[in-house]
Each structure stands twice: as structure tokens, then as C-alpha cells.
XYZ file of C-alpha atoms in Angstrom:
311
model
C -10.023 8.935 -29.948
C -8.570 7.507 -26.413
C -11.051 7.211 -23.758
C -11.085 9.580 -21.208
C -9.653 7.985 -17.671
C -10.694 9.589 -15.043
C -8.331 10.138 -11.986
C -8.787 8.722 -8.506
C -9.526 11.900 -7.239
C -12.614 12.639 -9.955
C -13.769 9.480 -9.160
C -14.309 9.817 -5.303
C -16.603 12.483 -5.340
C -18.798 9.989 -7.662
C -18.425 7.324 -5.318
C -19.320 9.133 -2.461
C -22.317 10.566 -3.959
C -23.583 6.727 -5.287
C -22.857 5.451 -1.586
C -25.235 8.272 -0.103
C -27.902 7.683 -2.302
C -27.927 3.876 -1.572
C -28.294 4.876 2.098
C -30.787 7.068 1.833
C -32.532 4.309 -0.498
C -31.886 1.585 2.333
C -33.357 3.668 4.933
C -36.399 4.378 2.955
C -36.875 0.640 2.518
C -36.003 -0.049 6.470
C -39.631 2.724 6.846
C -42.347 0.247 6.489
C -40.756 -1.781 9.462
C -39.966 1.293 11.967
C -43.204 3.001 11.397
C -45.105 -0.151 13.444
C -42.150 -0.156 15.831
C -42.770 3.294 16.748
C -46.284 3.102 16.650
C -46.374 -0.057 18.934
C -43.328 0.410 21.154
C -41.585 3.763 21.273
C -45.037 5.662 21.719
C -46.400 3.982 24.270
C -43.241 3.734 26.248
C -43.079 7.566 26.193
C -46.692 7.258 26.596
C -46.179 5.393 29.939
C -43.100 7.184 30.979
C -45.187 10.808 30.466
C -48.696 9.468 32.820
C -45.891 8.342 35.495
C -45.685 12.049 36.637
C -49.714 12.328 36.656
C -52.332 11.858 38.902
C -54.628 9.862 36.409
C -57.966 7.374 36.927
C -58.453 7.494 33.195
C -61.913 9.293 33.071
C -60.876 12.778 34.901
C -58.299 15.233 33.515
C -54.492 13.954 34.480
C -53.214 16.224 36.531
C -49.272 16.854 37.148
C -47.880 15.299 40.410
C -44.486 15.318 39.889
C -42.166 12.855 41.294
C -45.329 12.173 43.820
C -46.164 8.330 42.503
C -42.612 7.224 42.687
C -42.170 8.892 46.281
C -45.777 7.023 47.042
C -43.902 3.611 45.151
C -40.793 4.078 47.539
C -42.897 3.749 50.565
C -45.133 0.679 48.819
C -44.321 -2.387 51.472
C -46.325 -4.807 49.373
C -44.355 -3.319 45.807
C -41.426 -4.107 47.214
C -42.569 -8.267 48.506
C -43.966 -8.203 44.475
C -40.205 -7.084 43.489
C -38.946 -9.644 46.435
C -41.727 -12.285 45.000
C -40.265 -11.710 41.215
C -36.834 -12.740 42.260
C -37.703 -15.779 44.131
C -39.691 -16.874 41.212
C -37.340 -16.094 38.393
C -34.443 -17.555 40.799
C -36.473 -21.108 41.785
C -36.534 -21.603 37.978
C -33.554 -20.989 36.995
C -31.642 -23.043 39.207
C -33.913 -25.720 38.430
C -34.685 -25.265 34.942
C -31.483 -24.232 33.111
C -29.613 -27.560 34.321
C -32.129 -29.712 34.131
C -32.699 -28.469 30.583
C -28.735 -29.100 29.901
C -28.418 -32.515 31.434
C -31.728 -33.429 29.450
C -30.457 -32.314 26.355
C -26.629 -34.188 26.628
C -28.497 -37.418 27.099
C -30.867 -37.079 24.064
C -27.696 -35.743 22.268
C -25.454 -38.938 23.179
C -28.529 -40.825 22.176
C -32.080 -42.340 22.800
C -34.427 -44.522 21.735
C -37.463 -42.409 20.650
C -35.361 -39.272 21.298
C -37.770 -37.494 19.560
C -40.683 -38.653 20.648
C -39.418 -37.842 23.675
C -38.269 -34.554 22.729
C -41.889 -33.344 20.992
C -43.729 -34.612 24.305
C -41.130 -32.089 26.582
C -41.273 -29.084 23.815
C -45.462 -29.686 23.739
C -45.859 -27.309 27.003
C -43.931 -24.162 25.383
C -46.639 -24.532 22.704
C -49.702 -23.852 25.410
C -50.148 -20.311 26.315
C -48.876 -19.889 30.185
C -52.689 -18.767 30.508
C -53.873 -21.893 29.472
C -51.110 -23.159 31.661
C -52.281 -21.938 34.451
C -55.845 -22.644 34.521
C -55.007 -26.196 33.905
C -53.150 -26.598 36.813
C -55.443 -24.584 38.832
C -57.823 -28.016 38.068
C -54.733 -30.287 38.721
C -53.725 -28.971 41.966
C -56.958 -27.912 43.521
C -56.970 -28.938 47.109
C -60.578 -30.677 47.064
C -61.410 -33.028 43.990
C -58.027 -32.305 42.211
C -56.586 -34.859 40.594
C -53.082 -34.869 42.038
C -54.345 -35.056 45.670
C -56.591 -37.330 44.639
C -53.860 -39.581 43.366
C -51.821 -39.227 46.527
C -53.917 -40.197 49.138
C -56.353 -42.750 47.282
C -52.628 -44.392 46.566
C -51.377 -44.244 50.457
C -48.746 -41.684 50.114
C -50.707 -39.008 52.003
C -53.524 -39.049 54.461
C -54.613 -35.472 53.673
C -54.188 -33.826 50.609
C -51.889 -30.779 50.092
C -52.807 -27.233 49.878
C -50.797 -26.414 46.986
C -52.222 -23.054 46.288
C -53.363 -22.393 49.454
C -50.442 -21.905 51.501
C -47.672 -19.512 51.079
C -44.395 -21.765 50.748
C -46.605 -24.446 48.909
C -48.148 -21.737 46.516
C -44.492 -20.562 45.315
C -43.316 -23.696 44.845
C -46.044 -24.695 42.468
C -45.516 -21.486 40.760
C -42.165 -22.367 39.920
C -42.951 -26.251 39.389
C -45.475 -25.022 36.655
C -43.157 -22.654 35.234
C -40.370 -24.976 34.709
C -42.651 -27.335 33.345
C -44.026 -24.893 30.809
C -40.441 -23.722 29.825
C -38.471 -26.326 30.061
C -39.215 -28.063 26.580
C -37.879 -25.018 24.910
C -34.136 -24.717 26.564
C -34.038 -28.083 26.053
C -34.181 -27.631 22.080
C -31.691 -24.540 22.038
C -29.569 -26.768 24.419
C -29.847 -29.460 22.021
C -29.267 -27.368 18.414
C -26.056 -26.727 20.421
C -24.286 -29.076 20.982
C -25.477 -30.488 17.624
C -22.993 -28.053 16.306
C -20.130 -29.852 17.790
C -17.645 -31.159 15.373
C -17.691 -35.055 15.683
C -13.694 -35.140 15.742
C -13.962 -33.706 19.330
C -16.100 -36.064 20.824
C -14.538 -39.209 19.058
C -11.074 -38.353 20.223
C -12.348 -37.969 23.476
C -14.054 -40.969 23.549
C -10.409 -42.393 22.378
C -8.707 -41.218 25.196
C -11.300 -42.900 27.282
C -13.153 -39.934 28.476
C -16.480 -40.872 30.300
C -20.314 -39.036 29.714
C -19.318 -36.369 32.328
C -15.897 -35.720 31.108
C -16.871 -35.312 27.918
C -19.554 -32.771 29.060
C -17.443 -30.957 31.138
C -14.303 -30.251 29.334
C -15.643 -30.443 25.612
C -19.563 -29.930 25.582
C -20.194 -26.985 28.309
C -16.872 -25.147 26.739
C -18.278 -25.241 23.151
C -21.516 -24.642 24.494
C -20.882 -21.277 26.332
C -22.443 -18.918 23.813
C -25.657 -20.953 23.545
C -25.783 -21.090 27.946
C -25.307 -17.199 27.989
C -28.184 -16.745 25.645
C -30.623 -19.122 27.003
C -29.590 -17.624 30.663
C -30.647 -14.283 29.628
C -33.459 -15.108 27.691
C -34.735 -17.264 30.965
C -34.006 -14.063 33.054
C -35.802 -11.286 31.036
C -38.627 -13.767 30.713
C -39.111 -14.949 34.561
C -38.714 -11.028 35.611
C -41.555 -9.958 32.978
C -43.967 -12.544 34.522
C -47.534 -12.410 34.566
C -50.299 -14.320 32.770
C -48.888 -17.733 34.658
C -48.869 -16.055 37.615
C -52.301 -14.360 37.391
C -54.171 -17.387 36.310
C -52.646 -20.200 38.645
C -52.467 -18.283 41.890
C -53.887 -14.662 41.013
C -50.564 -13.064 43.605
C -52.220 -15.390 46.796
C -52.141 -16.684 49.293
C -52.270 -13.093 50.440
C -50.231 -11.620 48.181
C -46.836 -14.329 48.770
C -46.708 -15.406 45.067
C -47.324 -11.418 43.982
C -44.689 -10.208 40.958
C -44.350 -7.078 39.370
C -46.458 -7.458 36.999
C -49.447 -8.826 38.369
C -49.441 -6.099 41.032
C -49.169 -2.802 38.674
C -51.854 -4.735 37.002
C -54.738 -4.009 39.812
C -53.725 -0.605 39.787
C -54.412 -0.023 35.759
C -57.287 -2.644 35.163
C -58.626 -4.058 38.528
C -62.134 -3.937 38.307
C -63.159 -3.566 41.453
C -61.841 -0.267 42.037
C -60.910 2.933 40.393
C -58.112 2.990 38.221
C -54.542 4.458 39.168
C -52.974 4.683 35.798
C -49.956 7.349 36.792
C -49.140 4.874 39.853
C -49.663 2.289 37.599
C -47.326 3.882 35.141
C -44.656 4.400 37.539
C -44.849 1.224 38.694
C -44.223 0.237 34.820
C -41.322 2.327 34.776
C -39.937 1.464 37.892
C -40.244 -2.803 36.961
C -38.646 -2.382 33.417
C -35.925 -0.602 34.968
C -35.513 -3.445 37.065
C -35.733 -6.142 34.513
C -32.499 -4.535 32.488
C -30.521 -3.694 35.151
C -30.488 -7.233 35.923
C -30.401 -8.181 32.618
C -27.317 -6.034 32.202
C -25.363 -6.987 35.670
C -25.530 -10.065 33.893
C -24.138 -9.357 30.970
C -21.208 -7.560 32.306
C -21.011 -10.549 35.372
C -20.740 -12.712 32.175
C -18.250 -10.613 29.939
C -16.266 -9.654 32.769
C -15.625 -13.907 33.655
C -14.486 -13.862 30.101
C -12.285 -11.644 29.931
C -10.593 -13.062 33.508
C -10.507 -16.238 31.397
């Protein structure tokens, strides 16, 4: 007997029906990883999003207000220096921080002795919770008895030590010292794992054609590194905007609320202890800062995809 060959169009159906069935087989399989996501992220977002429109201490009944906590946010002076305060912050750092991370990691990449000695002892700080962070520097930096004012004026350099946490300029800039310190380690690395992606061929003819260290970073490292910049950029953004356990341990939003962000000022209204809890403010607030965080997060991503495509 011949066998029986089946036309193309028999065959489809049977195709089809085998590529449904290992779809409906994947998605079962992707269930054991959405089921935490949803527990852990989608609820309480629509959790949070939901008590915004309440009136809510979280012992009474909520009760609906409306749009009443985002009219009350609106009118919030001291929100609105927290939102000012965020900006600052997350700008201070990454003017400072992103190049300094770049230029760092082009001279460990052309080569050091003990590069990676050198390397370990800058990544060490990302390792250290920003809590941690904070309340060591809090000891560092203390006006009376802290070690760096110590150091200054027992060496001569000052006569009176500096109120690093105690004034308002002063206070922000230590803020933004510490945080670059803490995160610096880190961009360094994905700087680094960059560039160690590019081919040899390009740097050697370049250093044939008697191209110097910033030539060769300008016209051959920063070009090839562009993908790696864009990501570290937005990382640095989303994570300077969503600020808080730094922030709440070196400086607590003082002097007088001048080093306040986002985050550490919703936080009073849900957990301060001192005081009865505002959980629907609180929630709006919540609302209100993550849609803050991505629309800056995506004005940069269309700043930076529009540049490209003018390129």
C-alpha cells in the first residue's frame, strides 16, 4: 500500500491546533510567576490607586471623598518643595555621578595597576544598604565630635567645623555627596562591562593613526557605548526620583524640610507616628509621585529616541 500524503491544506488545520495547545501549555507554565506578581504588585497598586479617592486613618471606615485629596495635594506648598527637593537631588547626582562613573571606568579600562582592587573598593558601597548608608554618615558628618570636622580643623583647614546637616544648602549637598558615593561603584561596573565589549581592532587602529586617550573616547568609546549610557541614565533617573531610605536616615527631609523628596514626605502621612494616619492623602500622594517618576522616565526616552533618529 502507498502511504497516505496528506495535502497542505489537511495539514494546517493540524498545525494550527498543535501551535494553540503549546500556548496554552506556555501560559500555564508562565502561572507560578504572575500569580506573585499580581499578588505583590498589581493588587496593591489598585489597592493604592482605590484609598486615593477615600478619606481613610486606617482604624475608621474609609469614606468616599472623591477627587478631594488630590484637590487638597494641588494646594500642598510643602508637596510641591518635596517634588522641587526630588529633582534637585536626582539632578546633583546625575551630573556628577554618571561622568564621573564614565571617566572612572575608561581609565581602569585603558589600564591600572590593581584595577581591581581598585574597582572592588569603589563597587563595596552599592553593597551597603542606603539605610546603613545613611546612618553612617550621620556619625561622619555630625557637626560636634564627627570625624570629618574633626579632621578639618584639628588639621588647620577650618577654624569651625561645618554644619553639614544642619544647614539647608550644606544638607543637600551632602545628600547628594552620599548618594553618589553609594552609587557610584555600580555605573562604574556597567560602564566598564561596556566598553569591554569593544572589538580590539577599533582601538588598535586608532591608536595607529595616533589618536590620543580623549580621542579615542570620544569618537570610538562613547559611540559604541551609547546603548549602555542610555540604560545606566535611566536606571540612575528612576532610582534618584524613587528616593527614600538615604534620605530618611541621613537627614530625615531637614533642615526644615529643604532636603524633603517624595517619598519621605507621603511617608509621615501613612506611618508617622506621631500623628494619625492619612492613608487616602497618603495614597494620592503615591499616585501622584509614580506618575511623576515615568513621565520623566518617558520624556527621556523619547528626548533620547528622538536624538537618534535626528542622527
Amino acid at each position: 500500500m502507498s502511504p497516505v500524503v496528506r495535502s497542505p491544506r489537511q495539514s494546517a488545520p493540524r498545525r494550527a491546533q498543535w501551535h494553540r495547545r503549546e500556548d496554552g501549555v506556555g501560559r500555564l507554565m508562565l502561572l507560578p510567576a504572575l500569580l506573585p506578581y499580581l499578588a505583590f504588585a498589581l493588587l496593591p497598586i489598585g489597592w493604592l490607586f482605590w484609598f486615593s479617592f477615600q478619606r481613610w486613618n486606617g482604624f475608621s471606615a474609609p469614606r468616599f471623598t472623591g477627587l478631594a485629596n488630590y484637590e487638597r495635594m494641588i494646594g500642598d506648598e510643602q508637596w510641591w518643595l518635596a517634588v522641587l527637593n526630588t529633582v534637585k537631588f536626582g539632578f546633583g547626582r546625575l551630573v556628577i555621578e554618571i561622568p564621573l562613573a564614565l571617566v572612572l571606568a575608561y581609565v581602569f579600562f585603558r589600564g591600572v595597576r590593581g584595577g581591581t582592587v581598585y574597582r572592588t573598593i569603589l563597587f563595596l558601597p552599592h553593597v551597603l544598604s542606603p539605610a546603613i548608608v545613611g546612618i553612617i554618615f550621620v556619625f561622619l558628618l555630625r557637626e560636634t565630635g564627627g570625624p570629618v570636622n574633626q579632621l578639618l580643623t584639628g588639621s588647620g583647614l577650618l577654624e569651625a567645623p561645618i554644619r553639614f546637616l544642619g544647614e539647608a544648602g550644606a544638607a543637600l549637598g551632602s545628600l547628594i555627596g552620599v548618594g553618589v558615593w553609594a552609587h557610584l561603584g555600580i555605573n562604574l561596573l556597567l560602564f566598564f562591562a561596556g566598553m569591554m565589549t569593544i572589538p580590539n581592532a577599533l582601538l588598535e587602529s586608532a591608536a595607529l593613526e595616533g589618536a590620543g586617550h580623549w580621542a579615542t573616547l570620544r569618537h570610538i568609546v562613547l559611540p559604541m557605548l551609547a546603548p549602555v549610557t542610555r540604560v545606566v541614565i535611566l536606571i540612575s533617573i528612576i532610582g534618584t526620583l524613587r528616593s527614600f531610605d538615604l534620605v530618611k536616615t541621613l537627614t530625615d527631609g531637614g533642615p526644615a524640610g529643604s532636603t524633603e523628596v517624595m517619598f519621605t514626605y507621603l511617608y509621615r502621612f501613612f506611618f508617622e507616628p506621631e500623628s494619625v494616619p492619612q492613608i487616602g492623602y497618603a495614597a494620592a500622594l503615591g499616585v501622584t509621585a509614580s506618575v511623576i517618576v515615568g513621565i520623566i522616565s518617558v520624556a527621556y526616552l523619547r528626548i533620547n529616541r528622538s536624538g537618534r533618529t535626528a542622527a
